PDB file of C-alpha atoms in Angstrom:
ATOM      1  CA  LYS A1238      21.534 -12.040 -24.461  1.00  0.00           C
ATOM      2  CA  ARG A1239      24.053 -13.372 -22.298  1.00  0.00           C
ATOM      3  CA  PHE A1240      24.190 -17.705 -21.174  1.00  0.00           C
ATOM      4  CA  ARG A1241      25.172 -18.763 -17.632  1.00  0.00           C
ATOM      5  CA  PRO A1242      25.737 -22.398 -17.523  1.00  0.00           C
ATOM      6  CA  LYS A1243      23.530 -24.794 -15.138  1.00  0.00           C
ATOM      7  CA  LEU A1244      24.813 -24.614 -11.639  1.00  0.00           C
ATOM      8  CA  THR A1245      26.011 -28.250  -9.939  1.00  0.00           C
ATOM      9  CA  SER A1246      23.764 -28.677  -7.128  1.00  0.00           C
ATOM     10  CA  ALA A1247      27.543 -28.464  -5.623  1.00  0.00           C
ATOM     11  CA  GLN A1248      27.557 -25.067  -6.369  1.00  0.00           C
ATOM     12  CA  LYS A1249      24.930 -23.804  -5.589  1.00  0.00           C
ATOM     13  CA  GLU A1250      26.149 -25.109  -1.519  1.00  0.00           C
ATOM     14  CA  ALA A1251      28.450 -23.004  -2.232  1.00  0.00           C
ATOM     15  CA  ARG A1252      26.769 -19.795  -3.029  1.00  0.00           C
ATOM     16  CA  CYS A1253      24.634 -21.194  -0.358  1.00  0.00           C
ATOM     17  CA  LYS A1254      26.879 -20.793   2.229  1.00  0.00           C
ATOM     18  CA  LYS A1255      28.890 -18.141   0.661  1.00  0.00           C
ATOM     19  CA  LEU A1256      25.702 -15.142   1.628  1.00  0.00           C
ATOM     20  CA  LEU A1257      24.373 -17.340   4.764  1.00  0.00           C
ATOM     21  CA  GLY A1258      28.147 -16.017   5.774  1.00  0.00           C
ATOM     22  CA  LEU A1259      28.175 -13.311   4.611  1.00  0.00           C
ATOM     23  CA  THR A1260      24.605 -11.823   6.246  1.00  0.00           C
ATOM     24  CA  GLU A1261      25.673 -13.583   9.762  1.00  0.00           C
ATOM     25  CA  ASP A1262      29.160 -11.156   9.135  1.00  0.00           C
ATOM     26  CA  ILE A1263      27.001  -8.217   9.012  1.00  0.00           C
ATOM     27  CA  ASP A1264      24.640  -9.174  11.178  1.00  0.00           C
ATOM     28  CA  SER A1265      27.957  -9.278  13.989  1.00  0.00           C
ATOM     29  CA  ALA A1266      28.452  -5.598  12.204  1.00  0.00           C
ATOM     30  CA  ARG A1267      25.621  -4.301  12.808  1.00  0.00           C
ATOM     31  CA  LYS A1268      25.488  -5.876  15.949  1.00  0.00           C
ATOM     32  CA  VAL A1269      28.706  -3.971  17.669  1.00  0.00           C
ATOM     33  CA  TYR A1270      27.790  -0.654  15.717  1.00  0.00           C
ATOM     34  CA  GLN A1271      24.934  -1.089  17.731  1.00  0.00           C
ATOM     35  CA  GLU A1272      26.350  -1.182  20.492  1.00  0.00           C
ATOM     36  CA  ALA A1273      28.831   1.132  19.854  1.00  0.00           C
ATOM     37  CA  ALA A1274      26.154   3.589  18.953  1.00  0.00           C
ATOM     38  CA  HIS A1275      24.647   2.629  22.977  1.00  0.00           C
ATOM     39  CA  ASP A1276      28.275   3.623  24.301  1.00  0.00           C
ATOM     40  CA  ILE A1277      28.726   6.693  22.314  1.00  0.00           C
ATOM     41  CA  ALA A1278      25.061   7.682  24.242  1.00  0.00           C
ATOM     42  CA  GLU A1279      26.264   7.019  27.821  1.00  0.00           C
ATOM     43  CA  LYS A1280      29.535   8.202  27.846  1.00  0.00           C
ATOM     44  CA  HIS A1281      27.990  11.130  25.868  1.00  0.00           C
ATOM     45  CA  GLY A1282      24.888  11.846  27.883  1.00  0.00           C
ATOM     46  CA  ARG A1283      22.470  11.465  24.064  1.00  0.00           C
ATOM     47  CA  SER A1284      19.790   9.403  23.709  1.00  0.00           C
ATOM     48  CA  GLN A1285      20.436   6.150  21.246  1.00  0.00           C
ATOM     49  CA  ARG A1286      18.682   7.441  19.125  1.00  0.00           C
ATOM     50  CA  TRP A1287      20.308  10.476  18.399  1.00  0.00           C
ATOM     51  CA  THR A1288      23.847   9.110  18.632  1.00  0.00           C
ATOM     52  CA  ARG A1289      22.377   6.146  15.820  1.00  0.00           C
ATOM     53  CA  GLN A1290      21.282   8.959  13.479  1.00  0.00           C
ATOM     54  CA  GLN A1291      24.240  10.772  13.413  1.00  0.00           C
ATOM     55  CA  LEU A1292      25.798   7.183  12.717  1.00  0.00           C
ATOM     56  CA  PHE A1293      23.394   6.888   9.264  1.00  0.00           C
ATOM     57  CA  LEU A1294      22.756   3.864  11.633  1.00  0.00           C
ATOM     58  CA  GLY A1295      18.850   4.711  11.519  1.00  0.00           C
ATOM     59  CA  ARG A1296      18.737   5.090   7.900  1.00  0.00           C
ATOM     60  CA  LEU A1297      20.089   0.986   7.642  1.00  0.00           C
ATOM     61  CA  GLN A1298      17.268  -0.303  10.553  1.00  0.00           C
ATOM     62  CA  HIS A1299      14.604   1.833   8.346  1.00  0.00           C
ATOM     63  CA  ALA A1300      15.789  -0.472   5.503  1.00  0.00           C
ATOM     64  CA  LYS A1301      15.385  -3.734   7.856  1.00  0.00           C
ATOM     65  CA  SER A1302      12.128  -3.404   9.212  1.00  0.00           C
ATOM     66  CA  ARG A1303      11.216  -3.316   5.479  1.00  0.00           C
ATOM     67  CA  LEU A1304      12.593  -6.806   5.010  1.00  0.00           C
ATOM     68  CA  GLU A1305      11.139  -8.110   8.227  1.00  0.00           C
ATOM     69  CA  LEU A1306       8.053  -9.372   6.675  1.00  0.00           C
ATOM     70  CA  GLU A1307       7.266 -12.603   5.755  1.00  0.00           C
ATOM     71  CA  VAL A1308       6.803 -13.207   1.332  1.00  0.00           C
ATOM     72  CA  GLY A1309       3.876 -11.496   0.369  1.00  0.00           C
ATOM     73  CA  LYS A1310       2.653 -10.277   3.731  1.00  0.00           C
ATOM     74  CA  ARG A1311       1.901  -6.282   3.394  1.00  0.00           C
ATOM     75  CA  TYR A1312       1.298  -3.990   6.410  1.00  0.00           C
ATOM     76  CA  ARG A1313      -1.902  -2.494   7.088  1.00  0.00           C
ATOM     77  CA  LEU A1314      -1.827   0.791   6.719  1.00  0.00           C
ATOM     78  CA  THR A1315      -3.084   2.013  10.798  1.00  0.00           C
ATOM     79  CA  GLU A1316      -0.992  -0.987  11.832  1.00  0.00           C
ATOM     80  CA  PHE A1317       1.687   0.932   9.421  1.00  0.00           C
ATOM     81  CA  LEU A1318       1.355   4.304  10.616  1.00  0.00           C
ATOM     82  CA  ARG A1319       0.859   2.796  14.577  1.00  0.00           C
ATOM     83  CA  LYS A1320       3.947   1.206  14.544  1.00  0.00           C
ATOM     84  CA  LYS A1321       5.323   3.733  11.932  1.00  0.00           C
ATOM     85  CA  GLY A1322       3.942   6.782  12.649  1.00  0.00           C
ATOM     86  CA  SER A1323       6.832   8.796  14.520  1.00  0.00           C
ATOM     87  CA  SER A1324       9.767   9.309  12.229  1.00  0.00           C
ATOM     88  CA  LEU A1325       7.257   9.688   9.470  1.00  0.00           C
ATOM     89  CA  ARG A1326       6.414  12.860  11.092  1.00  0.00           C
ATOM     90  CA  ARG A1327       9.770  13.069  11.802  1.00  0.00           C
ATOM     91  CA  GLN A1328      11.227  12.986   8.705  1.00  0.00           C
ATOM     92  CA  TYR A1329       8.506  15.320   7.338  1.00  0.00           C
ATOM     93  CA  ARG A1330       9.243  17.495   9.420  1.00  0.00           C
ATOM     94  CA  THR A1331      12.611  17.757   8.678  1.00  0.00           C
ATOM     95  CA  LEU A1332      12.066  18.692   5.010  1.00  0.00           C
ATOM     96  CA  THR A1333      11.822  21.792   3.729  1.00  0.00           C
ATOM     97  CA  MET A1334       9.764  23.787   2.572  1.00  0.00           C
ATOM     98  CA  GLU A1335       9.756  23.880  -0.968  1.00  0.00           C
ATOM     99  CA  GLU A1336      10.698  20.035  -0.763  1.00  0.00           C
ATOM    100  CA  LYS A1337       6.947  19.709   0.695  1.00  0.00           C
ATOM    101  CA  ASN A1338       5.656  21.115  -1.614  1.00  0.00           C
ATOM    102  CA  LEU A1339       7.244  19.801  -4.423  1.00  0.00           C
ATOM    103  CA  LEU A1340       6.324  15.377  -1.859  1.00  0.00           C
ATOM    104  CA  ALA A1341       2.997  17.120  -2.110  1.00  0.00           C
ATOM    105  CA  LYS A1342       2.768  17.827  -6.385  1.00  0.00           C
ATOM    106  CA  GLU A1343       4.186  14.167  -6.270  1.00  0.00           C
ATOM    107  CA  ILE A1344       0.932  12.864  -4.958  1.00  0.00           C
ATOM    108  CA  ASP A1345      -1.562  15.183  -6.260  1.00  0.00           C
ATOM    109  CA  VAL A1346       0.231  13.156 -10.281  1.00  0.00           C
ATOM    110  CA  VAL A1347       0.043   9.704  -8.713  1.00  0.00           C
ATOM    111  CA  ARG A1348      -3.648  10.477  -7.760  1.00  0.00           C
ATOM    112  CA  GLU A1349      -4.406  11.542 -11.530  1.00  0.00           C
ATOM    113  CA  GLN A1350      -2.571   9.188 -12.667  1.00  0.00           C
ATOM    114  CA  ARG A1351      -4.458   5.904 -10.600  1.00  0.00           C
ATOM    115  CA  VAL A1352      -7.036   4.044 -12.274  1.00  0.00           C
ATOM    116  CA  LYS A1353     -10.028   3.894 -11.054  1.00  0.00           C
ATOM    117  CA  THR A1354     -10.592   0.783 -11.197  1.00  0.00           C
ATOM    118  CA  ARG A1355     -14.884  -0.288  -9.950  1.00  0.00           C
ATOM    119  CA  ARG A1356     -15.940  -3.674 -10.007  1.00  0.00           C
ATOM    120  CA  ALA A1357     -19.631  -4.645 -11.082  1.00  0.00           C
ATOM    121  CA  ASN A1358     -20.835  -7.829  -9.050  1.00  0.00           C
ATOM    122  CA  PRO A1359     -23.237  -8.990 -11.478  1.00  0.00           C
ATOM    123  CA  LYS A1360     -25.222  -9.760  -8.106  1.00  0.00           C
ATOM    124  CA  ALA A1361     -24.918  -5.962  -6.995  1.00  0.00           C
ATOM    125  CA  VAL A1362     -25.947  -4.603 -10.634  1.00  0.00           C
ATOM    126  CA  GLN A1363     -28.555  -7.169 -10.406  1.00  0.00           C
ATOM    127  CA  ARG A1364     -30.035  -5.275  -6.881  1.00  0.00           C
ATOM    128  CA  ASP A1365     -29.908  -2.154  -7.921  1.00  0.00           C
ATOM    129  CA  VAL A1366     -32.000  -2.418 -11.498  1.00  0.00           C
ATOM    130  CA  THR A1367     -34.316  -4.363  -9.436  1.00  0.00           C
ATOM    131  CA  THR A1368     -33.931  -1.348  -6.359  1.00  0.00           C
ATOM    132  CA  ALA A1369     -34.876   1.116  -9.414  1.00  0.00           C
ATOM    133  CA  PHE A1370     -37.796  -0.057 -11.584  1.00  0.00           C
ATOM    134  CA  SER A1371     -39.281  -1.770  -8.220  1.00  0.00           C
ATOM    135  CA  SER A1372     -38.675   2.535  -6.992  1.00  0.00           C
ATOM    136  CA  MET A1373     -39.771   3.598 -11.048  1.00  0.00           C
ATOM    137  CA  GLU A1374     -42.425   1.117 -10.380  1.00  0.00           C
ATOM    138  CA  GLN A1375     -43.998   3.223  -6.834  1.00  0.00           C
ATOM    139  CA  THR A1376     -43.735   6.366  -8.737  1.00  0.00           C
ATOM    140  CA  TRP A1377     -45.200   5.255 -11.821  1.00  0.00           C
ATOM    141  CA  ILE A1378     -48.114   4.576 -10.402  1.00  0.00           C
ATOM    142  CA  SER A1379     -48.788   7.288  -8.153  1.00  0.00           C
ATOM    143  CA  ILE A1380     -48.726   9.938 -11.464  1.00  0.00           C
ATOM    144  CA  ILE A1381     -51.292   7.296 -12.703  1.00  0.00           C
ATOM    145  CA  SER A1382     -53.557   7.824  -9.928  1.00  0.00           C
ATOM    146  CA  ARG A1383     -52.758  11.660  -9.789  1.00  0.00           C
ATOM    147  CA  THR A1384     -53.317  11.584 -13.119  1.00  0.00           C
ATOM    148  CA  GLY A1385     -55.610   9.074 -14.961  1.00  0.00           C
ATOM    149  CA  ILE A1386     -52.855   8.806 -17.250  1.00  0.00           C
ATOM    150  CA  GLU A1387     -51.868   5.035 -18.577  1.00  0.00           C
ATOM    151  CA  GLY A1388     -48.403   5.026 -20.127  1.00  0.00           C
ATOM    152  CA  PHE A1389     -45.077   2.856 -20.110  1.00  0.00           C
ATOM    153  CA  TYR A1390     -41.404   3.383 -19.159  1.00  0.00           C
ATOM    154  CA  MET A1391     -38.617   1.508 -20.721  1.00  0.00           C
ATOM    155  CA  ALA A1392     -35.534   1.785 -19.422  1.00  0.00           C
ATOM    156  CA  VAL A1393     -32.094  -0.122 -21.316  1.00  0.00           C
ATOM    157  CA  ARG A1394     -29.393  -0.985 -20.663  1.00  0.00           C
ATOM    158  CA  GLY A1395     -25.991  -0.574 -22.776  1.00  0.00           C
ATOM    159  CA  SER A1396     -24.381  -4.274 -21.494  1.00  0.00           C
ATOM    160  CA  VAL A1397     -25.503  -7.674 -22.545  1.00  0.00           C
ATOM    161  CA  GLU A1398     -23.877  -9.015 -19.645  1.00  0.00           C
ATOM    162  CA  ASP A1399     -26.280  -7.332 -18.185  1.00  0.00           C
ATOM    163  CA  TYR A1400     -28.983 -10.001 -17.849  1.00  0.00           C
ATOM    164  CA  THR A1401     -32.107  -8.162 -16.204  1.00  0.00           C
ATOM    165  CA  GLU A1402     -35.646 -10.081 -17.465  1.00  0.00           C
ATOM    166  CA  PRO A1403     -38.324  -7.787 -18.063  1.00  0.00           C
ATOM    167  CA  LYS A1404     -40.326  -5.520 -15.612  1.00  0.00           C
ATOM    168  CA  LEU A1405     -44.684  -5.462 -16.781  1.00  0.00           C
TER     169      LEU A1405
END
């Protein structure tokens, strides 16, 4: 394992300034690049989108769009599809049939490997047990009234965590 000495506050400040400078330079280069793409599109009568894609700027914009979110914030699926749906459909249409089939197979594999969790809320379990017992009781009362036979029933759950009192 490599040992790294702790940075002094001056070194930290210098690194921060260096990173900010790099970020500003990259942003200004992107802006110049976008302006150049706009000029080319106007000069040759093409759309800006087409020109940016020819210059591979579309991929950079896609990567940047992921960084626009705050840390810890996520898109809701409907919001994501509203914003990115057309570009996703356009990218999907450019795939070959083999790539589409491979993508579908990968999705199937991920779905099979996904761990399906079922959250057992104790109150919900209690409510389900109570509902099941009340319906069983009604069924049992109707059986007794039709046949005249007395009896009892018992249900057992395999977990100690289920706090269900006996129903008589």
